[in-house]
JSON list of C-alpha atoms and ligand atoms in Angstrom, two decimals:
[
{"chain": "A", "resi": 1, "resn": "UNK", "atom": "CA", "xyz": [-38.18, 0.29, -7.40]},
{"chain": "A", "resi": 2, "resn": "UNK", "atom": "CA", "xyz": [-39.87, -3.05, -6.73]},
{"chain": "A", "resi": 3, "resn": "UNK", "atom": "CA", "xyz": [-42.25, -2.74, -3.71]},
{"chain": "A", "resi": 4, "resn": "UNK", "atom": "CA", "xyz": [-40.62, -4.12, -0.56]},
{"chain": "A", "resi": 5, "resn": "UNK", "atom": "CA", "xyz": [-37.05, -3.64, -1.85]},
{"chain": "A", "resi": 6, "resn": "UNK", "atom": "CA", "xyz": [-34.75, -1.01, -0.40]},
{"chain": "A", "resi": 7, "resn": "UNK", "atom": "CA", "xyz": [-33.30, 1.82, -2.52]},
{"chain": "A", "resi": 8, "resn": "UNK", "atom": "CA", "xyz": [-29.79, 0.99, -3.86]},
{"chain": "A", "resi": 9, "resn": "UNK", "atom": "CA", "xyz": [-26.67, 2.19, -2.04]},
{"chain": "A", "resi": 10, "resn": "UNK", "atom": "CA", "xyz": [-23.18, 2.94, -3.35]},
{"chain": "A", "resi": 11, "resn": "UNK", "atom": "CA", "xyz": [-20.64, 3.14, -0.51]},
{"chain": "A", "resi": 12, "resn": "UNK", "atom": "CA", "xyz": [-17.37, 5.10, -0.69]},
{"chain": "A", "resi": 13, "resn": "UNK", "atom": "CA", "xyz": [-15.10, 4.40, 2.29]},
{"chain": "A", "resi": 14, "resn": "UNK", "atom": "CA", "xyz": [-11.52, 5.38, 2.96]},
{"chain": "A", "resi": 15, "resn": "UNK", "atom": "CA", "xyz": [-9.13, 7.37, 5.15]},
{"chain": "A", "resi": 16, "resn": "UNK", "atom": "CA", "xyz": [-9.06, 11.16, 5.66]},
{"chain": "A", "resi": 17, "resn": "UNK", "atom": "CA", "xyz": [-7.96, 13.09, 2.61]},
{"chain": "A", "resi": 18, "resn": "UNK", "atom": "CA", "xyz": [-8.45, 10.21, 0.18]},
{"chain": "A", "resi": 19, "resn": "UNK", "atom": "CA", "xyz": [-10.78, 12.47, -1.81]},
{"chain": "A", "resi": 20, "resn": "UNK", "atom": "CA", "xyz": [-13.95, 10.71, -0.59]},
{"chain": "A", "resi": 21, "resn": "UNK", "atom": "CA", "xyz": [-15.85, 13.93, 0.11]},
{"chain": "A", "resi": 22, "resn": "UNK", "atom": "CA", "xyz": [-15.42, 15.51, -3.32]},
{"chain": "A", "resi": 23, "resn": "UNK", "atom": "CA", "xyz": [-15.71, 12.22, -5.21]},
{"chain": "A", "resi": 24, "resn": "UNK", "atom": "CA", "xyz": [-18.86, 11.17, -3.30]},
{"chain": "A", "resi": 25, "resn": "UNK", "atom": "CA", "xyz": [-20.56, 14.53, -3.91]},
{"chain": "A", "resi": 26, "resn": "UNK", "atom": "CA", "xyz": [-19.81, 14.35, -7.66]},
{"chain": "A", "resi": 27, "resn": "UNK", "atom": "CA", "xyz": [-20.93, 10.73, -7.97]},
{"chain": "A", "resi": 28, "resn": "UNK", "atom": "CA", "xyz": [-24.17, 11.53, -6.08]},
{"chain": "A", "resi": 29, "resn": "UNK", "atom": "CA", "xyz": [-24.81, 14.54, -8.34]},
{"chain": "A", "resi": 30, "resn": "UNK", "atom": "CA", "xyz": [-24.14, 12.49, -11.50]},
{"chain": "A", "resi": 31, "resn": "UNK", "atom": "CA", "xyz": [-26.54, 9.74, -10.37]},
{"chain": "A", "resi": 32, "resn": "UNK", "atom": "CA", "xyz": [-28.97, 12.29, -8.89]},
{"chain": "A", "resi": 33, "resn": "UNK", "atom": "CA", "xyz": [-28.92, 10.26, -5.68]},
{"chain": "A", "resi": 34, "resn": "UNK", "atom": "CA", "xyz": [-28.90, 11.38, -2.05]},
{"chain": "A", "resi": 35, "resn": "UNK", "atom": "CA", "xyz": [-25.61, 11.78, -0.21]},
{"chain": "A", "resi": 36, "resn": "UNK", "atom": "CA", "xyz": [-24.69, 10.74, 3.33]},
{"chain": "A", "resi": 37, "resn": "UNK", "atom": "CA", "xyz": [-21.54, 12.38, 4.69]},
{"chain": "A", "resi": 38, "resn": "UNK", "atom": "CA", "xyz": [-21.26, 10.15, 7.76]},
{"chain": "A", "resi": 39, "resn": "UNK", "atom": "CA", "xyz": [-18.06, 11.86, 8.94]},
{"chain": "A", "resi": 40, "resn": "UNK", "atom": "CA", "xyz": [-20.12, 15.04, 9.31]},
{"chain": "A", "resi": 41, "resn": "UNK", "atom": "CA", "xyz": [-22.37, 13.24, 11.82]},
{"chain": "A", "resi": 42, "resn": "UNK", "atom": "CA", "xyz": [-19.34, 12.25, 13.96]},
{"chain": "A", "resi": 43, "resn": "UNK", "atom": "CA", "xyz": [-18.00, 15.79, 13.66]},
{"chain": "A", "resi": 44, "resn": "UNK", "atom": "CA", "xyz": [-21.34, 17.42, 14.59]},
{"chain": "A", "resi": 45, "resn": "UNK", "atom": "CA", "xyz": [-21.64, 15.08, 17.55]},
{"chain": "A", "resi": 46, "resn": "UNK", "atom": "CA", "xyz": [-18.08, 15.94, 18.66]},
{"chain": "A", "resi": 47, "resn": "UNK", "atom": "CA", "xyz": [-18.85, 19.64, 18.25]},
{"chain": "A", "resi": 48, "resn": "UNK", "atom": "CA", "xyz": [-22.16, 19.41, 20.15]},
{"chain": "A", "resi": 49, "resn": "UNK", "atom": "CA", "xyz": [-20.54, 17.41, 22.97]},
{"chain": "A", "resi": 50, "resn": "UNK", "atom": "CA", "xyz": [-17.68, 19.88, 23.27]},
{"chain": "A", "resi": 51, "resn": "UNK", "atom": "CA", "xyz": [-20.08, 22.85, 23.30]},
{"chain": "A", "resi": 52, "resn": "UNK", "atom": "CA", "xyz": [-22.18, 21.16, 26.00]},
{"chain": "A", "resi": 53, "resn": "UNK", "atom": "CA", "xyz": [-19.08, 20.36, 28.09]},
{"chain": "A", "resi": 54, "resn": "UNK", "atom": "CA", "xyz": [-19.58, 16.58, 27.74]},
{"chain": "A", "resi": 55, "resn": "UNK", "atom": "CA", "xyz": [-16.30, 14.68, 28.11]},
{"chain": "A", "resi": 56, "resn": "UNK", "atom": "CA", "xyz": [-15.39, 11.63, 25.98]},
{"chain": "A", "resi": 57, "resn": "UNK", "atom": "CA", "xyz": [-15.62, 9.44, 29.08]},
{"chain": "A", "resi": 58, "resn": "UNK", "atom": "CA", "xyz": [-19.29, 10.34, 29.63]},
{"chain": "A", "resi": 59, "resn": "UNK", "atom": "CA", "xyz": [-20.50, 7.77, 27.13]},
{"chain": "A", "resi": 60, "resn": "UNK", "atom": "CA", "xyz": [-24.11, 7.76, 28.43]},
{"chain": "A", "resi": 61, "resn": "UNK", "atom": "CA", "xyz": [-24.45, 11.48, 27.71]},
{"chain": "A", "resi": 62, "resn": "UNK", "atom": "CA", "xyz": [-22.78, 11.06, 24.31]},
{"chain": "A", "resi": 63, "resn": "UNK", "atom": "CA", "xyz": [-25.20, 8.32, 23.27]},
{"chain": "A", "resi": 64, "resn": "UNK", "atom": "CA", "xyz": [-28.17, 10.41, 24.35]},
{"chain": "A", "resi": 65, "resn": "UNK", "atom": "CA", "xyz": [-26.83, 13.29, 22.27]},
{"chain": "A", "resi": 66, "resn": "UNK", "atom": "CA", "xyz": [-26.14, 10.96, 19.27]},
{"chain": "A", "resi": 67, "resn": "UNK", "atom": "CA", "xyz": [-29.77, 9.76, 19.34]},
{"chain": "A", "resi": 68, "resn": "UNK", "atom": "CA", "xyz": [-31.40, 13.17, 19.79]},
{"chain": "A", "resi": 69, "resn": "UNK", "atom": "CA", "xyz": [-29.21, 15.85, 18.22]},
{"chain": "A", "resi": 70, "resn": "UNK", "atom": "CA", "xyz": [-31.27, 17.97, 15.80]},
{"chain": "A", "resi": 71, "resn": "UNK", "atom": "CA", "xyz": [-28.92, 17.93, 12.80]},
{"chain": "A", "resi": 72, "resn": "UNK", "atom": "CA", "xyz": [-29.93, 19.00, 9.29]},
{"chain": "A", "resi": 73, "resn": "UNK", "atom": "CA", "xyz": [-28.03, 19.13, 5.99]},
{"chain": "A", "resi": 74, "resn": "UNK", "atom": "CA", "xyz": [-29.01, 21.88, 3.57]},
{"chain": "A", "resi": 75, "resn": "UNK", "atom": "CA", "xyz": [-27.67, 23.58, 0.46]},
{"chain": "A", "resi": 76, "resn": "UNK", "atom": "CA", "xyz": [-27.67, 27.34, -0.16]},
{"chain": "A", "resi": 77, "resn": "UNK", "atom": "CA", "xyz": [-29.16, 28.76, -3.38]},
{"chain": "A", "resi": 78, "resn": "UNK", "atom": "CA", "xyz": [-25.66, 28.67, -4.97]},
{"chain": "A", "resi": 79, "resn": "UNK", "atom": "CA", "xyz": [-25.20, 25.00, -4.07]},
{"chain": "A", "resi": 80, "resn": "UNK", "atom": "CA", "xyz": [-22.97, 25.38, -0.98]},
{"chain": "A", "resi": 81, "resn": "UNK", "atom": "CA", "xyz": [-23.51, 22.70, 1.63]},
{"chain": "A", "resi": 82, "resn": "UNK", "atom": "CA", "xyz": [-24.41, 23.81, 5.16]},
{"chain": "A", "resi": 83, "resn": "UNK", "atom": "CA", "xyz": [-24.79, 21.76, 8.33]},
{"chain": "A", "resi": 84, "resn": "UNK", "atom": "CA", "xyz": [-27.25, 23.00, 10.93]},
{"chain": "A", "resi": 85, "resn": "UNK", "atom": "CA", "xyz": [-27.39, 21.96, 14.56]},
{"chain": "A", "resi": 86, "resn": "UNK", "atom": "CA", "xyz": [-30.63, 23.02, 16.25]},
{"chain": "A", "resi": 87, "resn": "UNK", "atom": "CA", "xyz": [-30.99, 25.56, 13.42]},
{"chain": "A", "resi": 88, "resn": "UNK", "atom": "CA", "xyz": [-27.50, 27.04, 13.96]},
{"chain": "A", "resi": 89, "resn": "UNK", "atom": "CA", "xyz": [-24.95, 26.91, 11.14]},
{"chain": "A", "resi": 90, "resn": "UNK", "atom": "CA", "xyz": [-22.00, 24.83, 12.44]},
{"chain": "A", "resi": 91, "resn": "UNK", "atom": "CA", "xyz": [-20.37, 24.12, 9.04]},
{"chain": "A", "resi": 92, "resn": "UNK", "atom": "CA", "xyz": [-17.15, 26.05, 9.74]},
{"chain": "A", "resi": 93, "resn": "UNK", "atom": "CA", "xyz": [-16.75, 24.88, 13.34]},
{"chain": "A", "resi": 94, "resn": "UNK", "atom": "CA", "xyz": [-17.08, 21.21, 12.42]},
{"chain": "A", "resi": 95, "resn": "UNK", "atom": "CA", "xyz": [-14.63, 21.37, 9.49]},
{"chain": "A", "resi": 96, "resn": "UNK", "atom": "CA", "xyz": [-11.62, 22.32, 11.67]},
{"chain": "A", "resi": 97, "resn": "UNK", "atom": "CA", "xyz": [-8.85, 19.76, 12.25]},
{"chain": "A", "resi": 98, "resn": "UNK", "atom": "CA", "xyz": [-9.52, 20.05, 15.99]},
{"chain": "A", "resi": 99, "resn": "UNK", "atom": "CA", "xyz": [-13.11, 18.92, 15.53]},
{"chain": "A", "resi": 100, "resn": "UNK", "atom": "CA", "xyz": [-11.96, 16.12, 13.19]},
{"chain": "A", "resi": 101, "resn": "UNK", "atom": "CA", "xyz": [-9.62, 14.82, 15.87]},
{"chain": "A", "resi": 102, "resn": "UNK", "atom": "CA", "xyz": [-12.36, 14.99, 18.52]},
{"chain": "A", "resi": 103, "resn": "UNK", "atom": "CA", "xyz": [-14.67, 13.13, 16.12]},
{"chain": "A", "resi": 104, "resn": "UNK", "atom": "CA", "xyz": [-12.12, 10.37, 15.71]},
{"chain": "A", "resi": 105, "resn": "UNK", "atom": "CA", "xyz": [-11.77, 10.12, 19.53]},
{"chain": "A", "resi": 106, "resn": "UNK", "atom": "CA", "xyz": [-15.49, 9.60, 20.11]},
{"chain": "A", "resi": 107, "resn": "UNK", "atom": "CA", "xyz": [-15.72, 7.33, 17.03]},
{"chain": "A", "resi": 108, "resn": "UNK", "atom": "CA", "xyz": [-13.84, 4.60, 18.92]},
{"chain": "A", "resi": 109, "resn": "UNK", "atom": "CA", "xyz": [-16.74, 4.26, 21.38]},
{"chain": "A", "resi": 110, "resn": "UNK", "atom": "CA", "xyz": [-18.99, 1.32, 20.39]},
{"chain": "A", "resi": 111, "resn": "UNK", "atom": "CA", "xyz": [-22.05, 2.95, 21.99]},
{"chain": "A", "resi": 112, "resn": "UNK", "atom": "CA", "xyz": [-21.57, 6.13, 19.99]},
{"chain": "A", "resi": 113, "resn": "UNK", "atom": "CA", "xyz": [-21.31, 4.14, 16.74]},
{"chain": "A", "resi": 114, "resn": "UNK", "atom": "CA", "xyz": [-24.44, 2.22, 17.69]},
{"chain": "A", "resi": 115, "resn": "UNK", "atom": "CA", "xyz": [-26.22, 5.48, 18.59]},
{"chain": "A", "resi": 116, "resn": "UNK", "atom": "CA", "xyz": [-25.54, 6.93, 15.11]},
{"chain": "A", "resi": 117, "resn": "UNK", "atom": "CA", "xyz": [-26.59, 3.80, 13.18]},
{"chain": "A", "resi": 118, "resn": "UNK", "atom": "CA", "xyz": [-30.30, 4.56, 12.76]},
{"chain": "A", "resi": 119, "resn": "UNK", "atom": "CA", "xyz": [-29.63, 8.18, 11.80]},
{"chain": "A", "resi": 120, "resn": "UNK", "atom": "CA", "xyz": [-27.25, 7.01, 9.03]},
{"chain": "A", "resi": 121, "resn": "UNK", "atom": "CA", "xyz": [-29.63, 4.33, 7.70]},
{"chain": "A", "resi": 122, "resn": "UNK", "atom": "CA", "xyz": [-32.41, 6.94, 7.52]},
{"chain": "A", "resi": 123, "resn": "UNK", "atom": "CA", "xyz": [-30.56, 8.55, 4.60]},
{"chain": "A", "resi": 124, "resn": "UNK", "atom": "CA", "xyz": [-31.40, 5.52, 2.41]},
{"chain": "A", "resi": 125, "resn": "UNK", "atom": "CA", "xyz": [-34.18, 6.93, 0.25]},
{"chain": "A", "resi": 126, "resn": "UNK", "atom": "CA", "xyz": [-35.25, 6.59, -3.40]},
{"chain": "A", "resi": 127, "resn": "UNK", "atom": "CA", "xyz": [-33.84, 6.85, -5.98]},
{"chain": "A", "resi": 128, "resn": "UNK", "atom": "CA", "xyz": [-30.62, 5.82, -4.17]},
{"chain": "A", "resi": 129, "resn": "UNK", "atom": "CA", "xyz": [-27.85, 6.80, -1.77]},
{"chain": "A", "resi": 130, "resn": "UNK", "atom": "CA", "xyz": [-24.14, 7.47, -2.03]},
{"chain": "A", "resi": 131, "resn": "UNK", "atom": "CA", "xyz": [-22.73, 6.88, 1.47]},
{"chain": "A", "resi": 132, "resn": "UNK", "atom": "CA", "xyz": [-19.33, 8.36, 2.33]},
{"chain": "A", "resi": 133, "resn": "UNK", "atom": "CA", "xyz": [-17.43, 7.20, 5.43]},
{"chain": "A", "resi": 134, "resn": "UNK", "atom": "CA", "xyz": [-15.25, 4.58, 7.05]},
{"chain": "A", "resi": 135, "resn": "UNK", "atom": "CA", "xyz": [-17.64, 1.66, 7.67]},
{"chain": "A", "resi": 136, "resn": "UNK", "atom": "CA", "xyz": [-20.39, 2.27, 5.13]},
{"chain": "A", "resi": 137, "resn": "UNK", "atom": "CA", "xyz": [-19.72, -0.93, 3.17]},
{"chain": "A", "resi": 138, "resn": "UNK", "atom": "CA", "xyz": [-18.70, -3.07, 6.15]},
{"chain": "A", "resi": 139, "resn": "UNK", "atom": "CA", "xyz": [-21.27, -2.18, 8.84]},
{"chain": "A", "resi": 140, "resn": "UNK", "atom": "CA", "xyz": [-23.93, 0.39, 7.92]},
{"chain": "A", "resi": 141, "resn": "UNK", "atom": "CA", "xyz": [-24.89, -0.82, 4.41]},
{"chain": "A", "resi": 142, "resn": "UNK", "atom": "CA", "xyz": [-23.39, -4.33, 4.03]},
{"chain": "A", "resi": 143, "resn": "UNK", "atom": "CA", "xyz": [-25.91, -5.00, 1.24]},
{"chain": "A", "resi": 144, "resn": "UNK", "atom": "CA", "xyz": [-24.70, -2.05, -0.90]},
{"chain": "A", "resi": 145, "resn": "UNK", "atom": "CA", "xyz": [-24.87, -2.62, -4.66]},
{"chain": "A", "resi": 146, "resn": "UNK", "atom": "CA", "xyz": [-21.37, -1.22, -5.14]},
{"chain": "A", "resi": 147, "resn": "UNK", "atom": "CA", "xyz": [-18.60, -0.68, -2.56]},
{"chain": "A", "resi": 148, "resn": "UNK", "atom": "CA", "xyz": [-15.58, 1.50, -3.24]},
{"chain": "A", "resi": 149, "resn": "UNK", "atom": "CA", "xyz": [-12.55, 1.91, -0.98]},
{"chain": "A", "resi": 150, "resn": "UNK", "atom": "CA", "xyz": [-10.56, 5.04, -1.85]},
{"chain": "A", "resi": 151, "resn": "UNK", "atom": "CA", "xyz": [-6.94, 5.38, -0.73]},
{"chain": "A", "resi": 152, "resn": "UNK", "atom": "CA", "xyz": [-3.97, 7.68, -1.42]},
{"chain": "A", "resi": 153, "resn": "UNK", "atom": "CA", "xyz": [-0.50, 8.08, 0.10]},
{"chain": "A", "resi": 154, "resn": "UNK", "atom": "CA", "xyz": [-0.31, 9.93, 3.45]},
{"chain": "A", "resi": 155, "resn": "UNK", "atom": "CA", "xyz": [1.89, 12.63, 1.80]},
{"chain": "A", "resi": 156, "resn": "UNK", "atom": "CA", "xyz": [-0.67, 13.30, -0.90]},
{"chain": "A", "resi": 157, "resn": "UNK", "atom": "CA", "xyz": [-3.58, 13.29, 1.58]},
{"chain": "A", "resi": 158, "resn": "UNK", "atom": "CA", "xyz": [-1.80, 15.84, 3.79]},
{"chain": "A", "resi": 159, "resn": "UNK", "atom": "CA", "xyz": [-1.16, 18.04, 0.73]},
{"chain": "A", "resi": 160, "resn": "UNK", "atom": "CA", "xyz": [-4.83, 17.86, -0.30]},
{"chain": "A", "resi": 161, "resn": "UNK", "atom": "CA", "xyz": [-6.04, 18.73, 3.21]},
{"chain": "A", "resi": 162, "resn": "UNK", "atom": "CA", "xyz": [-3.55, 21.62, 3.35]},
{"chain": "A", "resi": 163, "resn": "UNK", "atom": "CA", "xyz": [-4.85, 23.04, 0.08]},
{"chain": "A", "resi": 164, "resn": "UNK", "atom": "CA", "xyz": [-8.49, 22.61, 1.17]},
{"chain": "A", "resi": 165, "resn": "UNK", "atom": "CA", "xyz": [-7.94, 24.35, 4.51]},
{"chain": "A", "resi": 166, "resn": "UNK", "atom": "CA", "xyz": [-5.98, 27.22, 2.91]},
{"chain": "A", "resi": 167, "resn": "UNK", "atom": "CA", "xyz": [-8.77, 27.75, 0.38]},
{"chain": "A", "resi": 168, "resn": "UNK", "atom": "CA", "xyz": [-11.22, 28.04, 3.27]},
{"chain": "A", "resi": 169, "resn": "UNK", "atom": "CA", "xyz": [-8.91, 30.54, 4.99]},
{"chain": "A", "resi": 170, "resn": "UNK", "atom": "CA", "xyz": [-8.25, 28.11, 7.86]},
{"chain": "A", "resi": 171, "resn": "UNK", "atom": "CA", "xyz": [-4.87, 27.83, 9.54]},
{"chain": "A", "resi": 172, "resn": "UNK", "atom": "CA", "xyz": [-2.67, 24.71, 9.20]},
{"chain": "A", "resi": 173, "resn": "UNK", "atom": "CA", "xyz": [0.89, 23.58, 8.55]},
{"chain": "A", "resi": 174, "resn": "UNK", "atom": "CA", "xyz": [1.75, 20.68, 6.28]},
{"chain": "A", "resi": 175, "resn": "UNK", "atom": "CA", "xyz": [3.80, 19.05, 9.02]},
{"chain": "A", "resi": 176, "resn": "UNK", "atom": "CA", "xyz": [0.99, 19.15, 11.61]},
{"chain": "A", "resi": 177, "resn": "UNK", "atom": "CA", "xyz": [-1.50, 17.83, 9.02]},
{"chain": "A", "resi": 178, "resn": "UNK", "atom": "CA", "xyz": [0.82, 14.92, 8.18]},
{"chain": "A", "resi": 179, "resn": "UNK", "atom": "CA", "xyz": [1.08, 14.04, 11.88]},
{"chain": "A", "resi": 180, "resn": "UNK", "atom": "CA", "xyz": [-2.64, 14.50, 12.41]},
{"chain": "A", "resi": 181, "resn": "UNK", "atom": "CA", "xyz": [-3.60, 12.28, 9.47]},
{"chain": "A", "resi": 182, "resn": "UNK", "atom": "CA", "xyz": [-1.14, 9.57, 10.54]},
{"chain": "A", "resi": 183, "resn": "UNK", "atom": "CA", "xyz": [-2.54, 9.59, 14.10]},
{"chain": "A", "resi": 184, "resn": "UNK", "atom": "CA", "xyz": [-6.13, 9.58, 12.85]},
{"chain": "A", "resi": 185, "resn": "UNK", "atom": "CA", "xyz": [-5.45, 6.68, 10.42]},
{"chain": "A", "resi": 186, "resn": "UNK", "atom": "CA", "xyz": [-3.89, 4.69, 13.23]},
{"chain": "A", "resi": 187, "resn": "UNK", "atom": "CA", "xyz": [-6.85, 5.30, 15.56]},
{"chain": "A", "resi": 188, "resn": "UNK", "atom": "CA", "xyz": [-9.40, 4.57, 12.80]},
{"chain": "A", "resi": 189, "resn": "UNK", "atom": "CA", "xyz": [-7.64, 1.38, 11.66]},
{"chain": "A", "resi": 190, "resn": "UNK", "atom": "CA", "xyz": [-6.90, -0.06, 15.09]},
{"chain": "A", "resi": 191, "resn": "UNK", "atom": "CA", "xyz": [-10.19, 0.52, 16.92]},
{"chain": "A", "resi": 192, "resn": "UNK", "atom": "CA", "xyz": [-11.97, -2.62, 18.02]},
{"chain": "A", "resi": 193, "resn": "UNK", "atom": "CA", "xyz": [-15.38, -1.68, 16.59]},
{"chain": "A", "resi": 194, "resn": "UNK", "atom": "CA", "xyz": [-15.82, -0.95, 12.87]},
{"chain": "A", "resi": 195, "resn": "UNK", "atom": "CA", "xyz": [-12.12, -0.43, 12.09]},
{"chain": "A", "resi": 196, "resn": "UNK", "atom": "CA", "xyz": [-11.34, 1.33, 8.83]},
{"chain": "A", "resi": 197, "resn": "UNK", "atom": "CA", "xyz": [-10.82, -1.47, 6.30]},
{"chain": "A", "resi": 198, "resn": "UNK", "atom": "CA", "xyz": [-12.16, -2.35, 2.87]},
{"chain": "A", "resi": 199, "resn": "UNK", "atom": "CA", "xyz": [-15.18, -4.66, 2.78]},
{"chain": "A", "resi": 200, "resn": "UNK", "atom": "CA", "xyz": [-14.16, -8.04, 1.27]},
{"chain": "A", "resi": 201, "resn": "UNK", "atom": "CA", "xyz": [-16.30, -7.22, -1.78]},
{"chain": "A", "resi": 202, "resn": "UNK", "atom": "CA", "xyz": [-15.05, -3.60, -2.16]},
{"chain": "A", "resi": 203, "resn": "UNK", "atom": "CA", "xyz": [-13.24, -2.26, -5.22]},
{"chain": "A", "resi": 204, "resn": "UNK", "atom": "CA", "xyz": [-10.04, -0.56, -3.97]},
{"chain": "A", "resi": 205, "resn": "UNK", "atom": "CA", "xyz": [-9.12, 2.61, -5.87]},
{"chain": "A", "resi": 206, "resn": "UNK", "atom": "CA", "xyz": [-5.77, 4.30, -5.16]},
{"chain": "A", "resi": 207, "resn": "UNK", "atom": "CA", "xyz": [-6.16, 7.97, -6.08]},
{"chain": "A", "resi": 208, "resn": "UNK", "atom": "CA", "xyz": [-2.48, 8.99, -5.56]},
{"chain": "A", "resi": 209, "resn": "UNK", "atom": "CA", "xyz": [-1.75, 11.23, -8.54]},
{"chain": "A", "resi": 210, "resn": "UNK", "atom": "CA", "xyz": [-5.24, 10.64, -9.94]},
{"chain": "A", "resi": 211, "resn": "UNK", "atom": "CA", "xyz": [-7.42, 13.65, -10.83]},
{"chain": "A", "resi": 212, "resn": "UNK", "atom": "CA", "xyz": [-10.86, 13.74, -9.16]},
{"chain": "A", "resi": 213, "resn": "UNK", "atom": "CA", "xyz": [-12.62, 13.54, -12.54]},
{"chain": "A", "resi": 214, "resn": "UNK", "atom": "CA", "xyz": [-10.86, 10.26, -13.31]},
{"chain": "A", "resi": 215, "resn": "UNK", "atom": "CA", "xyz": [-11.86, 8.69, -9.97]},
{"chain": "A", "resi": 216, "resn": "UNK", "atom": "CA", "xyz": [-15.47, 9.81, -10.51]},
{"chain": "A", "resi": 217, "resn": "UNK", "atom": "CA", "xyz": [-15.51, 8.43, -14.07]},
{"chain": "A", "resi": 218, "resn": "UNK", "atom": "CA", "xyz": [-14.17, 5.06, -12.89]},
{"chain": "A", "resi": 219, "resn": "UNK", "atom": "CA", "xyz": [-16.83, 4.76, -10.16]},
{"chain": "A", "resi": 220, "resn": "UNK", "atom": "CA", "xyz": [-19.62, 5.74, -12.56]},
{"chain": "A", "resi": 221, "resn": "UNK", "atom": "CA", "xyz": [-18.35, 3.15, -15.03]},
{"chain": "A", "resi": 222, "resn": "UNK", "atom": "CA", "xyz": [-18.54, 0.49, -12.29]},
{"chain": "A", "resi": 223, "resn": "UNK", "atom": "CA", "xyz": [-22.02, 1.73, -11.31]},
{"chain": "A", "resi": 224, "resn": "UNK", "atom": "CA", "xyz": [-23.11, 1.47, -14.93]},
{"chain": "A", "resi": 225, "resn": "UNK", "atom": "CA", "xyz": [-22.14, -2.18, -15.06]},
{"chain": "A", "resi": 226, "resn": "UNK", "atom": "CA", "xyz": [-24.12, -2.93, -11.86]},
{"chain": "A", "resi": 227, "resn": "UNK", "atom": "CA", "xyz": [-27.29, -0.82, -12.10]},
{"chain": "A", "resi": 228, "resn": "UNK", "atom": "CA", "xyz": [-27.36, 0.52, -15.61]},
{"chain": "A", "resi": 229, "resn": "UNK", "atom": "CA", "xyz": [-31.01, 1.67, -15.60]},
{"chain": "A", "resi": 230, "resn": "UNK", "atom": "CA", "xyz": [-30.48, 4.16, -12.80]},
{"chain": "A", "resi": 231, "resn": "UNK", "atom": "CA", "xyz": [-27.43, 6.05, -14.11]},
{"chain": "A", "resi": 232, "resn": "UNK", "atom": "CA", "xyz": [-28.78, 9.22, -15.79]},
{"chain": "A", "resi": 233, "resn": "UNK", "atom": "CA", "xyz": [-27.16, 10.25, -19.04]},
{"chain": "A", "resi": 234, "resn": "UNK", "atom": "CA", "xyz": [-25.85, 6.80, -19.96]},
{"chain": "B", "resi": 1, "resn": "C5P", "atom": "O1", "xyz": [-14.52, 11.88, 7.21]},
{"chain": "B", "resi": 1, "resn": "C5P", "atom": "P1", "xyz": [-14.22, 12.84, 8.30]},
{"chain": "B", "resi": 1, "resn": "C5P", "atom": "O2", "xyz": [-12.78, 13.27, 8.38]},
{"chain": "B", "resi": 1, "resn": "C5P", "atom": "O3", "xyz": [-15.15, 14.00, 8.31]},
{"chain": "B", "resi": 1, "resn": "C5P", "atom": "O4", "xyz": [-14.52, 12.02, 9.67]},
{"chain": "B", "resi": 1, "resn": "C5P", "atom": "C1", "xyz": [-14.11, 12.48, 10.92]},
{"chain": "B", "resi": 1, "resn": "C5P", "atom": "C2", "xyz": [-13.82, 11.29, 11.83]},
{"chain": "B", "resi": 1, "resn": "C5P", "atom": "O5", "xyz": [-15.04, 10.59, 12.11]},
{"chain": "B", "resi": 1, "resn": "C5P", "atom": "C3", "xyz": [-12.89, 10.23, 11.23]},
{"chain": "B", "resi": 1, "resn": "C5P", "atom": "O6", "xyz": [-11.52, 10.44, 11.50]},
{"chain": "B", "resi": 1, "resn": "C5P", "atom": "C4", "xyz": [-13.35, 8.95, 11.89]},
{"chain": "B", "resi": 1, "resn": "C5P", "atom": "O7", "xyz": [-12.69, 8.74, 13.11]},
{"chain": "B", "resi": 1, "resn": "C5P", "atom": "C5", "xyz": [-14.81, 9.20, 12.19]},
{"chain": "B", "resi": 1, "resn": "C5P", "atom": "N1", "xyz": [-15.71, 8.48, 11.28]},
{"chain": "B", "resi": 1, "resn": "C5P", "atom": "C6", "xyz": [-15.98, 7.16, 11.56]},
{"chain": "B", "resi": 1, "resn": "C5P", "atom": "N2", "xyz": [-16.87, 6.47, 10.78]},
{"chain": "B", "resi": 1, "resn": "C5P", "atom": "C7", "xyz": [-17.46, 7.06, 9.74]},
{"chain": "B", "resi": 1, "resn": "C5P", "atom": "C8", "xyz": [-17.16, 8.41, 9.40]},
{"chain": "B", "resi": 1, "resn": "C5P", "atom": "C9", "xyz": [-16.26, 9.09, 10.20]},
{"chain": "B", "resi": 1, "resn": "C5P", "atom": "O8", "xyz": [-15.44, 6.60, 12.50]},
{"chain": "B", "resi": 1, "resn": "C5P", "atom": "N3", "xyz": [-18.32, 6.38, 9.01]}
]
């Protein structure tokens, strides 16, 4: 890295169930870059607020929590990702659909988004960062070297979520997931601040019917054309 320049960022934005989580993790592993799961920060904040009895309307308390919550991302010896809040493992609690809906409710608050900005930008470290979210390419890292916007049909996204939750032993019905995803998309796309939309310079990738490996390969191919020196194994 040239002194004074910031480490490169690759942003992967898109709606719930578009495959962002899995694709971002695999791209980060292939590049050997850091990963920011920004949705996890909104979920942890929603979880922490709920546990502390802070209502969505109490925006002052929410911002204070957003700026000070002691959140840490770790991996177990067998590579499983864990999220810790004040040292307590909250991974399961924050992955529920209920927590996801609460996260999307607090995500409409401009002060909350502002409060989480610095925490998200702190993840930008050498050799580079893959940032997964809704506004990574538009607001948090507008100078990203490569911006991807992943989409898929609502039906396919509900199916994927259903499979994921079942695998984790969590309860859900396909119908409720479909409704939940539709409501969440609507809230994410229509909010006044940082609405979910592709950055003008983003590459839009529709993953309906596309295997994860193919989406990852396409993104790595794009990365190779933009920052060839930093893609290991190519
Ligand atoms: O990606 P995930 O489903 O974990 O995100 C949970 C919620 O957090 C989303 O529905 C969205 O409302 C919010 N979010 C956001 N901006 C981000 C990441 C997540 O508004 N960058």
